[in-house]
JSON list of C-alpha atoms in Angstrom, two decimals:
[
{"chain": "A", "resi": 6, "resn": "MET", "atom": "CA", "xyz": [101.50, 95.91, 104.19]},
{"chain": "A", "resi": 7, "resn": "ASP", "atom": "CA", "xyz": [103.85, 95.83, 101.20]},
{"chain": "A", "resi": 8, "resn": "PHE", "atom": "CA", "xyz": [107.04, 95.99, 103.26]},
{"chain": "A", "resi": 9, "resn": "ASP", "atom": "CA", "xyz": [108.75, 93.90, 105.95]},
{"chain": "A", "resi": 10, "resn": "ILE", "atom": "CA", "xyz": [109.87, 95.20, 109.33]},
{"chain": "A", "resi": 11, "resn": "VAL", "atom": "CA", "xyz": [113.42, 93.88, 109.79]},
{"chain": "A", "resi": 12, "resn": "SER", "atom": "CA", "xyz": [114.39, 95.43, 113.14]},
{"chain": "A", "resi": 13, "resn": "SER", "atom": "CA", "xyz": [112.73, 96.04, 116.46]},
{"chain": "A", "resi": 14, "resn": "ILE", "atom": "CA", "xyz": [110.55, 99.14, 116.66]},
{"chain": "A", "resi": 15, "resn": "LEU", "atom": "CA", "xyz": [112.18, 101.90, 118.70]},
{"chain": "A", "resi": 16, "resn": "GLY", "atom": "CA", "xyz": [110.88, 105.15, 120.17]},
{"chain": "A", "resi": 17, "resn": "VAL", "atom": "CA", "xyz": [107.29, 103.92, 120.40]},
{"chain": "A", "resi": 18, "resn": "GLU", "atom": "CA", "xyz": [104.81, 106.67, 121.32]},
{"chain": "A", "resi": 19, "resn": "THR", "atom": "CA", "xyz": [101.04, 106.83, 121.59]},
{"chain": "A", "resi": 20, "resn": "ILE", "atom": "CA", "xyz": [99.72, 109.63, 119.36]},
{"chain": "A", "resi": 21, "resn": "ALA", "atom": "CA", "xyz": [95.95, 109.08, 119.88]},
{"chain": "A", "resi": 22, "resn": "ARG", "atom": "CA", "xyz": [93.69, 106.86, 121.93]},
{"chain": "A", "resi": 23, "resn": "GLY", "atom": "CA", "xyz": [90.01, 106.03, 122.24]},
{"chain": "A", "resi": 24, "resn": "ARG", "atom": "CA", "xyz": [87.73, 108.65, 120.74]},
{"chain": "A", "resi": 25, "resn": "GLY", "atom": "CA", "xyz": [90.74, 110.63, 119.54]},
{"chain": "A", "resi": 26, "resn": "ILE", "atom": "CA", "xyz": [91.18, 108.06, 116.76]},
{"chain": "A", "resi": 27, "resn": "ARG", "atom": "CA", "xyz": [89.20, 109.08, 113.67]},
{"chain": "A", "resi": 28, "resn": "GLU", "atom": "CA", "xyz": [89.08, 105.47, 112.46]},
{"chain": "A", "resi": 29, "resn": "LEU", "atom": "CA", "xyz": [87.76, 104.04, 115.75]},
{"chain": "A", "resi": 30, "resn": "ALA", "atom": "CA", "xyz": [84.36, 102.90, 114.41]},
{"chain": "A", "resi": 31, "resn": "ARG", "atom": "CA", "xyz": [86.01, 101.14, 111.46]},
{"chain": "A", "resi": 32, "resn": "LEU", "atom": "CA", "xyz": [88.59, 99.45, 113.72]},
{"chain": "A", "resi": 33, "resn": "ARG", "atom": "CA", "xyz": [85.88, 98.18, 116.09]},
{"chain": "A", "resi": 34, "resn": "LYS", "atom": "CA", "xyz": [83.80, 96.86, 113.20]},
{"chain": "A", "resi": 35, "resn": "ARG", "atom": "CA", "xyz": [86.74, 95.09, 111.52]},
{"chain": "A", "resi": 36, "resn": "TYR", "atom": "CA", "xyz": [88.75, 93.80, 114.51]},
{"chain": "A", "resi": 37, "resn": "GLY", "atom": "CA", "xyz": [86.43, 94.06, 117.49]},
{"chain": "A", "resi": 38, "resn": "HIS", "atom": "CA", "xyz": [86.10, 96.20, 120.57]},
{"chain": "A", "resi": 39, "resn": "GLY", "atom": "CA", "xyz": [89.26, 96.94, 122.44]},
{"chain": "A", "resi": 40, "resn": "ARG", "atom": "CA", "xyz": [91.27, 99.71, 123.99]},
{"chain": "A", "resi": 41, "resn": "TRP", "atom": "CA", "xyz": [92.54, 101.11, 120.68]},
{"chain": "A", "resi": 42, "resn": "ARG", "atom": "CA", "xyz": [95.58, 103.35, 120.43]},
{"chain": "A", "resi": 43, "resn": "LYS", "atom": "CA", "xyz": [97.30, 104.87, 117.43]},
{"chain": "A", "resi": 44, "resn": "ARG", "atom": "CA", "xyz": [101.05, 104.53, 117.83]},
{"chain": "A", "resi": 45, "resn": "LYS", "atom": "CA", "xyz": [104.24, 105.49, 116.07]},
{"chain": "A", "resi": 46, "resn": "GLY", "atom": "CA", "xyz": [107.84, 104.35, 116.15]},
{"chain": "A", "resi": 47, "resn": "TYR", "atom": "CA", "xyz": [110.99, 103.91, 114.09]},
{"chain": "A", "resi": 48, "resn": "ALA", "atom": "CA", "xyz": [112.31, 100.72, 112.50]},
{"chain": "A", "resi": 49, "resn": "GLU", "atom": "CA", "xyz": [114.27, 99.41, 109.55]},
{"chain": "A", "resi": 50, "resn": "VAL", "atom": "CA", "xyz": [111.99, 98.20, 106.76]},
{"chain": "A", "resi": 51, "resn": "ARG", "atom": "CA", "xyz": [112.64, 96.17, 103.62]},
{"chain": "A", "resi": 52, "resn": "LEU", "atom": "CA", "xyz": [110.82, 97.56, 100.60]},
{"chain": "A", "resi": 53, "resn": "PRO", "atom": "CA", "xyz": [109.54, 95.38, 97.70]},
{"chain": "A", "resi": 54, "resn": "ASP", "atom": "CA", "xyz": [112.63, 96.25, 95.63]},
{"chain": "A", "resi": 55, "resn": "GLY", "atom": "CA", "xyz": [114.88, 94.79, 98.37]},
{"chain": "A", "resi": 56, "resn": "GLU", "atom": "CA", "xyz": [116.16, 98.11, 99.68]},
{"chain": "A", "resi": 57, "resn": "THR", "atom": "CA", "xyz": [116.39, 98.42, 103.48]},
{"chain": "A", "resi": 58, "resn": "LEU", "atom": "CA", "xyz": [115.75, 101.86, 105.00]},
{"chain": "A", "resi": 59, "resn": "LEU", "atom": "CA", "xyz": [114.92, 103.46, 108.33]},
{"chain": "A", "resi": 60, "resn": "ALA", "atom": "CA", "xyz": [111.29, 104.58, 108.45]},
{"chain": "A", "resi": 61, "resn": "GLU", "atom": "CA", "xyz": [108.74, 106.17, 110.72]},
{"chain": "A", "resi": 62, "resn": "LEU", "atom": "CA", "xyz": [105.87, 103.71, 111.13]},
{"chain": "A", "resi": 63, "resn": "HIS", "atom": "CA", "xyz": [102.30, 104.31, 112.28]},
{"chain": "A", "resi": 64, "resn": "TRP", "atom": "CA", "xyz": [99.87, 101.57, 113.35]},
{"chain": "A", "resi": 65, "resn": "TYR", "atom": "CA", "xyz": [96.83, 100.80, 115.49]},
{"chain": "A", "resi": 66, "resn": "GLU", "atom": "CA", "xyz": [97.10, 98.59, 118.55]},
{"chain": "A", "resi": 67, "resn": "ALA", "atom": "CA", "xyz": [94.71, 97.14, 121.14]},
{"chain": "A", "resi": 68, "resn": "VAL", "atom": "CA", "xyz": [95.28, 94.84, 124.09]},
{"chain": "A", "resi": 69, "resn": "GLY", "atom": "CA", "xyz": [94.15, 91.31, 123.21]},
{"chain": "A", "resi": 70, "resn": "ILE", "atom": "CA", "xyz": [93.95, 92.14, 119.49]},
{"chain": "A", "resi": 71, "resn": "GLY", "atom": "CA", "xyz": [97.49, 93.20, 118.71]},
{"chain": "A", "resi": 72, "resn": "ARG", "atom": "CA", "xyz": [99.09, 95.54, 116.21]},
{"chain": "A", "resi": 73, "resn": "ARG", "atom": "CA", "xyz": [97.19, 96.20, 113.00]},
{"chain": "A", "resi": 74, "resn": "GLU", "atom": "CA", "xyz": [97.54, 98.21, 109.80]},
{"chain": "A", "resi": 75, "resn": "PHE", "atom": "CA", "xyz": [101.18, 99.24, 109.76]},
{"chain": "A", "resi": 76, "resn": "LYS", "atom": "CA", "xyz": [102.04, 101.99, 107.33]},
{"chain": "A", "resi": 77, "resn": "ILE", "atom": "CA", "xyz": [105.18, 103.90, 106.47]},
{"chain": "A", "resi": 78, "resn": "LYS", "atom": "CA", "xyz": [104.63, 107.53, 107.36]},
{"chain": "A", "resi": 79, "resn": "ARG", "atom": "CA", "xyz": [108.00, 108.66, 106.01]},
{"chain": "A", "resi": 80, "resn": "LEU", "atom": "CA", "xyz": [111.39, 107.31, 105.04]},
{"chain": "A", "resi": 81, "resn": "LEU", "atom": "CA", "xyz": [114.32, 108.75, 106.99]}
]
């Protein structure tokens, strides 16, 4: 993750869960078995150049494991 999340994440939605996640096998191998969900939401992020922008974020999340692999889907 080459950015920092500087606000709380708003508008969190689940966009895929369980076998609907194409990366499920990789997530289980890397982080362990869990009830994986792919989620999205909106937050302010600070980019490496210091600029702060609103962005749509996507990440994977599982109970007991936490949020993993945040990425910026698009800048708003």
